[in-house]
Amino acid sequence: MDIDQEYTKYIEEFEDLPTLDFIHQKVVAVVNDPTSSASDLNEIISKDPSLSSRILKLANSAYYGFPKSVTSLTQAVVILGFKTVKNLALSVMTYDKLFKNPRMGEKLKT
């Protein structure tokens, strides 16, 4: 079996590729809207505790090096920037949908 056939077979095994849920769709829409603000994005993100905590964790990481803890989600959004928040939201969603699904997670690990 050549590589193209292997990829085709692999992709066909994933009957239901994950779709964006409502929160992640809204995050992408807000980020892509040039008139939106950090508070608009905060309003959406605050509805997802898991995503909120990951954004705060990233904003408080050594990479950003702030001397005081970032405790406000709006402040974290401003520090990280819209693009980073969108990428994190999509990464979290992808990980949760693929790797936390036992059927898909096992296939991806092999």
N, CA and C atoms as an extended XYZ file, in Angstrom:
330
Properties=species:S:1:pos:R:3:atomname:S:1:resname:S:1:resid:I:1 pbc="F F F"
N         0.850       -1.170        0.000 N   MET     1
C         0.000        0.000        0.000 CA  MET     1
C         0.901        1.240        0.000 C   MET     1
N         0.673        2.137       -0.970 N   ASP     2
C         1.503        3.347       -1.017 CA  ASP     2
C         0.994        4.375       -0.006 C   ASP     2
N         1.768        5.421        0.149 N   ILE     3
C         1.474        6.424        1.190 CA  ILE     3
C         0.129        7.113        0.965 C   ILE     3
N        -0.234        7.386       -0.286 N   ASP     4
C        -1.524        8.023       -0.568 CA  ASP     4
C        -2.687        7.130       -0.137 C   ASP     4
N        -2.551        5.848       -0.397 N   GLN     5
C        -3.601        4.917        0.008 CA  GLN     5
C        -3.694        4.824        1.530 C   GLN     5
N        -2.538        4.859        2.193 N   GLU     6
C        -2.532        4.817        3.657 CA  GLU     6
C        -3.240        6.039        4.234 C   GLU     6
N        -2.919        7.215        3.700 N   TYR     7
C        -3.567        8.441        4.179 CA  TYR     7
C        -5.062        8.415        3.905 C   TYR     7
N        -5.445        7.958        2.736 N   THR     8
C        -6.861        7.881        2.394 CA  THR     8
C        -7.593        6.955        3.359 C   THR     8
N        -7.001        5.803        3.620 N   LYS     9
C        -7.613        4.852        4.554 CA  LYS     9
C        -7.708        5.466        5.950 C   LYS     9
N        -6.645        6.123        6.365 N   TYR    10
C        -6.590        6.750        7.690 CA  TYR    10
C        -7.677        7.807        7.840 C   TYR    10
N        -7.825        8.651        6.837 N   ILE    11
C        -8.825        9.721        6.881 CA  ILE    11
C       -10.238        9.144        6.842 C   ILE    11
N       -10.441        8.096        6.064 N   GLU    12
C       -11.767        7.489        5.981 CA  GLU    12
C       -12.201        6.866        7.303 C   GLU    12
N       -11.234        6.482        8.142 N   GLU    13
C       -11.567        5.904        9.440 CA  GLU    13
C       -12.184        6.937       10.375 C   GLU    13
N       -11.912        8.198       10.122 N   PHE    14
C       -12.498        9.266       10.925 CA  PHE    14
C       -13.791        9.711       10.261 C   PHE    14
N       -14.858        9.018       10.586 N   GLU    15
C       -16.143        9.337        9.979 CA  GLU    15
C       -16.634       10.714       10.404 C   GLU    15
N       -16.430       11.031       11.661 N   ASP    16
C       -16.948       12.281       12.209 CA  ASP    16
C       -15.805       13.155       12.685 C   ASP    16
N       -15.248       13.933       11.787 N   LEU    17
C       -14.233       14.877       12.222 CA  LEU    17
C       -14.922       15.960       13.036 C   LEU    17
N       -14.261       16.426       14.076 N   PRO    18
C       -14.915       17.392       14.960 CA  PRO    18
C       -15.209       18.717       14.278 C   PRO    18
N       -16.286       19.317       14.683 N   THR    19
C       -16.631       20.651       14.200 CA  THR    19
C       -16.476       21.628       15.360 C   THR    19
N       -16.350       22.879       15.027 N   LEU    20
C       -16.226       23.896       16.069 CA  LEU    20
C       -17.533       23.997       16.844 C   LEU    20
N       -17.422       24.030       18.158 N   ASP    21
C       -18.626       24.249       18.943 CA  ASP    21
C       -18.923       25.748       18.988 C   ASP    21
N       -20.022       26.100       19.606 N   PHE    22
C       -20.506       27.477       19.586 CA  PHE    22
C       -19.477       28.467       20.125 C   PHE    22
N       -18.889       28.158       21.268 N   ILE    23
C       -17.925       29.088       21.894 CA  ILE    23
C       -16.760       29.351       20.951 C   ILE    23
N       -16.210       28.292       20.373 N   HIS    24
C       -15.042       28.456       19.506 CA  HIS    24
C       -15.403       29.168       18.202 C   HIS    24
N       -16.597       28.934       17.698 N   GLN    25
C       -17.058       29.679       16.523 CA  GLN    25
C       -17.148       31.167       16.837 C   GLN    25
N       -17.674       31.483       18.014 N   LYS    26
C       -17.800       32.887       18.412 CA  LYS    26
C       -16.432       33.531       18.619 C   LYS    26
N       -15.481       32.788       19.199 N   VAL    27
C       -14.122       33.322       19.381 CA  VAL    27
C       -13.537       33.692       18.031 C   VAL    27
N       -13.638       32.795       17.063 N   VAL    28
C       -13.104       33.063       15.723 CA  VAL    28
C       -13.813       34.267       15.106 C   VAL    28
N       -15.123       34.339       15.242 N   ALA    29
C       -15.879       35.461       14.670 CA  ALA    29
C       -15.474       36.788       15.302 C   ALA    29
N       -15.336       36.816       16.614 N   VAL    30
C       -14.955       38.057       17.302 CA  VAL    30
C       -13.543       38.470       16.913 C   VAL    30
N       -12.626       37.512       16.869 N   VAL    31
C       -11.237       37.828       16.499 CA  VAL    31
C       -11.168       38.360       15.072 C   VAL    31
N       -11.967       37.820       14.184 N   ASN    32
C       -11.940       38.245       12.781 CA  ASN    32
C       -12.706       39.542       12.525 C   ASN    32
N       -13.429       40.024       13.514 N   ASP    33
C       -14.177       41.273       13.382 CA  ASP    33
C       -13.283       42.440       13.803 C   ASP    33
N       -12.923       43.318       12.866 N   PRO    34
C       -12.002       44.413       13.200 CA  PRO    34
C       -12.570       45.426       14.191 C   PRO    34
N       -13.873       45.399       14.418 N   THR    35
C       -14.467       46.355       15.360 CA  THR    35
C       -14.599       45.790       16.772 C   THR    35
N       -14.220       44.532       16.972 N   SER    36
C       -14.385       43.928       18.297 CA  SER    36
C       -13.275       44.359       19.248 C   SER    36
N       -13.568       44.240       20.534 N   SER    37
C       -12.622       44.656       21.570 CA  SER    37
C       -12.276       43.472       22.470 C   SER    37
N       -11.313       43.698       23.353 N   ALA    38
C       -10.920       42.659       24.308 CA  ALA    38
C       -12.094       42.281       25.209 C   ALA    38
N       -12.929       43.240       25.540 N   SER    39
C       -14.083       42.919       26.391 CA  SER    39
C       -15.107       42.072       25.636 C   SER    39
N       -15.220       42.253       24.316 N   ASP    40
C       -16.100       41.392       23.508 CA  ASP    40
C       -15.607       39.948       23.553 C   ASP    40
N       -14.305       39.795       23.396 N   LEU    41
C       -13.708       38.459       23.419 CA  LEU    41
C       -13.822       37.861       24.820 C   LEU    41
N       -13.612       38.670       25.833 N   ASN    42
C       -13.743       38.223       27.219 CA  ASN    42
C       -15.143       37.693       27.498 C   ASN    42
N       -16.147       38.372       26.968 N   GLU    43
C       -17.536       37.962       27.187 CA  GLU    43
C       -17.783       36.540       26.676 C   GLU    43
N       -17.187       36.201       25.547 N   ILE    44
C       -17.350       34.861       24.966 CA  ILE    44
C       -16.531       33.841       25.747 C   ILE    44
N       -15.261       34.142       25.967 N   ILE    45
C       -14.343       33.202       26.615 CA  ILE    45
C       -14.788       32.876       28.034 C   ILE    45
N       -15.340       33.840       28.730 N   SER    46
C       -15.732       33.628       30.127 CA  SER    46
C       -16.820       32.567       30.278 C   SER    46
N       -17.472       32.197       29.190 N   LYS    47
C       -18.498       31.156       29.230 CA  LYS    47
C       -17.897       29.754       29.212 C   LYS    47
N       -16.590       29.660       28.979 N   ASP    48
C       -15.905       28.368       28.945 CA  ASP    48
C       -14.813       28.367       30.017 C   ASP    48
N       -15.078       27.770       31.180 N   PRO    49
C       -14.105       27.796       32.273 CA  PRO    49
C       -12.755       27.167       31.917 C   PRO    49
N       -12.784       26.104       31.140 N   SER    50
C       -11.537       25.444       30.758 CA  SER    50
C       -10.672       26.364       29.901 C   SER    50
N       -11.274       26.976       28.916 N   LEU    51
C       -10.544       27.893       28.045 CA  LEU    51
C       -10.077       29.115       28.825 C   LEU    51
N       -10.926       29.630       29.695 N   SER    52
C       -10.559       30.794       30.512 CA  SER    52
C        -9.328       30.508       31.355 C   SER    52
N        -9.313       29.349       31.989 N   SER    53
C        -8.169       29.023       32.850 CA  SER    53
C        -6.896       28.828       32.039 C   SER    53
N        -7.012       28.279       30.862 N   ARG    54
C        -5.819       28.085       30.027 CA  ARG    54
C        -5.270       29.419       29.521 C   ARG    54
N        -6.151       30.340       29.218 N   ILE    55
C        -5.709       31.670       28.783 CA  ILE    55
C        -5.005       32.391       29.931 C   ILE    55
N        -5.578       32.320       31.116 N   LEU    56
C        -4.938       32.940       32.282 CA  LEU    56
C        -3.597       32.271       32.596 C   LEU    56
N        -3.552       30.964       32.469 N   LYS    57
C        -2.299       30.236       32.727 CA  LYS    57
C        -1.218       30.672       31.746 C   LYS    57
N        -1.566       30.798       30.481 N   LEU    58
C        -0.589       31.229       29.479 CA  LEU    58
C        -0.138       32.661       29.740 C   LEU    58
N        -1.061       33.536       30.068 N   ALA    59
C        -0.710       34.938       30.339 CA  ALA    59
C         0.199       35.060       31.555 C   ALA    59
N         0.088       34.120       32.492 N   ASN    60
C         0.918       34.135       33.695 CA  ASN    60
C         2.191       33.305       33.549 C   ASN    60
N         2.434       32.776       32.367 N   SER    61
C         3.631       31.952       32.173 CA  SER    61
C         4.893       32.817       32.153 C   SER    61
N         6.011       32.175       32.377 N   ALA    62
C         7.302       32.871       32.401 CA  ALA    62
C         7.608       33.532       31.061 C   ALA    62
N         7.056       33.010       29.996 N   TYR    63
C         7.307       33.564       28.665 CA  TYR    63
C         6.941       35.048       28.603 C   TYR    63
N         5.845       35.422       29.237 N   TYR    64
C         5.390       36.810       29.202 CA  TYR    64
C         6.020       37.646       30.311 C   TYR    64
N         6.499       37.024       31.365 N   GLY    65
C         7.319       37.654       32.387 CA  GLY    65
C         6.744       38.842       33.126 C   GLY    65
N         5.464       38.845       33.413 N   PHE    66
C         4.895       39.949       34.173 CA  PHE    66
C         5.224       39.782       35.651 C   PHE    66
N         5.567       40.880       36.326 N   PRO    67
C         5.946       40.782       37.743 CA  PRO    67
C         4.772       40.448       38.666 C   PRO    67
N         3.552       40.820       38.267 N   LYS    68
C         2.367       40.523       39.068 CA  LYS    68
C         1.494       39.524       38.319 C   LYS    68
N         0.706       38.782       39.071 N   SER    69
C        -0.205       37.820       38.457 CA  SER    69
C        -1.276       38.523       37.641 C   SER    69
N        -1.580       37.922       36.514 N   VAL    70
C        -2.685       38.397       35.681 CA  VAL    70
C        -3.926       37.656       36.168 C   VAL    70
N        -4.883       38.384       36.697 N   THR    71
C        -6.090       37.753       37.237 CA  THR    71
C        -7.340       38.073       36.428 C   THR    71
N        -7.261       39.071       35.583 N   SER    72
C        -8.400       39.476       34.765 CA  SER    72
C        -8.297       38.824       33.391 C   SER    72
N        -9.388       38.224       32.968 N   LEU    73
C        -9.414       37.602       31.649 CA  LEU    73
C        -9.234       38.644       30.551 C   LEU    73
N        -9.819       39.806       30.721 N   THR    74
C        -9.653       40.880       29.735 CA  THR    74
C        -8.193       41.294       29.634 C   THR    74
N        -7.522       41.411       30.772 N   GLN    75
C        -6.100       41.754       30.770 CA  GLN    75
C        -5.294       40.655       30.076 C   GLN    75
N        -5.630       39.405       30.322 N   ALA    76
C        -4.931       38.289       29.680 CA  ALA    76
C        -5.109       38.341       28.166 C   ALA    76
N        -6.319       38.676       27.712 N   VAL    77
C        -6.584       38.789       26.273 CA  VAL    77
C        -5.736       39.902       25.665 C   VAL    77
N        -5.627       41.021       26.362 N   VAL    78
C        -4.820       42.140       25.867 CA  VAL    78
C        -3.346       41.742       25.812 C   VAL    78
N        -2.856       41.061       26.829 N   ILE    79
C        -1.454       40.643       26.877 CA  ILE    79
C        -1.142       39.656       25.758 C   ILE    79
N        -2.001       38.675       25.594 N   LEU    80
C        -1.743       37.619       24.612 CA  LEU    80
C        -2.015       38.074       23.184 C   LEU    80
N        -3.005       38.907       23.009 N   GLY    81
C        -3.402       39.322       21.673 CA  GLY    81
C        -4.472       38.406       21.107 C   GLY    81
N        -5.254       38.959       20.210 N   PHE    82
C        -6.377       38.214       19.630 CA  PHE    82
C        -5.927       36.953       18.901 C   PHE    82
N        -4.869       37.065       18.122 N   LYS    83
C        -4.420       35.917       17.323 CA  LYS    83
C        -4.008       34.755       18.225 C   LYS    83
N        -3.268       35.040       19.275 N   THR    84
C        -2.835       33.987       20.196 CA  THR    84
C        -4.028       33.363       20.906 C   THR    84
N        -4.981       34.184       21.317 N   VAL    85
C        -6.180       33.666       21.984 CA  VAL    85
C        -6.959       32.767       21.030 C   VAL    85
N        -7.114       33.196       19.789 N   LYS    86
C        -7.824       32.371       18.801 CA  LYS    86
C        -7.093       31.053       18.585 C   LYS    86
N        -5.771       31.112       18.413 N   ASN    87
C        -4.997       29.890       18.197 CA  ASN    87
C        -5.079       28.956       19.400 C   ASN    87
N        -5.031       29.512       20.596 N   LEU    88
C        -5.154       28.689       21.799 CA  LEU    88
C        -6.538       28.052       21.869 C   LEU    88
N        -7.565       28.818       21.582 N   ALA    89
C        -8.935       28.286       21.611 CA  ALA    89
C        -9.092       27.139       20.621 C   ALA    89
N        -8.563       27.304       19.427 N   LEU    90
C        -8.667       26.246       18.415 CA  LEU    90
C        -7.830       25.032       18.794 C   LEU    90
N        -6.674       25.261       19.383 N   SER    91
C        -5.820       24.150       19.824 CA  SER    91
C        -6.487       23.355       20.939 C   SER    91
N        -7.045       24.055       21.901 N   VAL    92
C        -7.737       23.397       23.013 CA  VAL    92
C        -8.912       22.587       22.486 C   VAL    92
N        -9.692       23.178       21.593 N   MET    93
C       -10.840       22.486       21.030 CA  MET    93
C       -10.400       21.239       20.266 C   MET    93
N        -9.365       21.376       19.453 N   THR    94
C        -8.881       20.239       18.673 CA  THR    94
C        -8.398       19.128       19.586 C   THR    94
N        -7.611       19.487       20.576 N   TYR    95
C        -7.109       18.482       21.512 CA  TYR    95
C        -8.264       17.787       22.225 C   TYR    95
N        -9.184       18.567       22.747 N   ASP    96
C       -10.309       17.986       23.475 CA  ASP    96
C       -11.157       17.079       22.595 C   ASP    96
N       -11.417       17.510       21.387 N   LYS    97
C       -12.281       16.725       20.497 CA  LYS    97
C       -11.588       15.462       19.983 C   LYS    97
N       -10.288       15.557       19.695 N   LEU    98
C        -9.599       14.413       19.114 CA  LEU    98
C        -9.027       13.467       20.160 C   LEU    98
N        -8.243       13.982       21.067 N   PHE    99
C        -7.516       13.108       21.974 CA  PHE    99
C        -8.342       12.652       23.169 C   PHE    99
N        -9.379       13.366       23.515 N   LYS   100
C       -10.225       12.922       24.621 CA  LYS   100
C       -11.337       11.993       24.152 C   LYS   100
N       -11.469       11.828       22.854 N   ASN   101
C       -12.402       10.861       22.283 CA  ASN   101
C       -11.639        9.546       22.180 C   ASN   101
N       -12.025        8.509       22.924 N   PRO   102
C       -11.243        7.270       22.949 CA  PRO   102
C       -10.998        6.666       21.569 C   PRO   102
N       -12.009        6.697       20.728 N   ARG   103
C       -11.863        6.093       19.401 CA  ARG   103
C       -10.851        6.858       18.560 C   ARG   103
N       -10.965        8.171       18.518 N   MET   104
C       -10.055        8.977       17.714 CA  MET   104
C        -8.679        9.057       18.352 C   MET   104
N        -8.637        9.183       19.667 N   GLY   105
C        -7.363        9.308       20.364 CA  GLY   105
C        -6.460        8.120       20.121 C   GLY   105
N        -6.999        6.931       20.167 N   GLU   106
C        -6.192        5.730       19.936 CA  GLU   106
C        -5.667        5.676       18.507 C   GLU   106
N        -6.483        6.053       17.554 N   LYS   107
C        -6.045        6.030       16.160 CA  LYS   107
C        -4.948        7.052       15.911 C   LYS   107
N        -5.026        8.206       16.557 N   LEU   108
C        -4.015        9.239       16.360 CA  LEU   108
C        -2.704        8.885       17.039 C   LEU   108
N        -2.771        8.128       18.120 N   LYS   109
C        -1.556        7.764       18.844 CA  LYS   109
C        -0.770        6.667       18.143 C   LYS   109
N        -1.409        5.919       17.250 N   THR   110
C        -0.709        4.832       16.557 CA  THR   110
C         0.018        5.325       15.344 C   THR   110
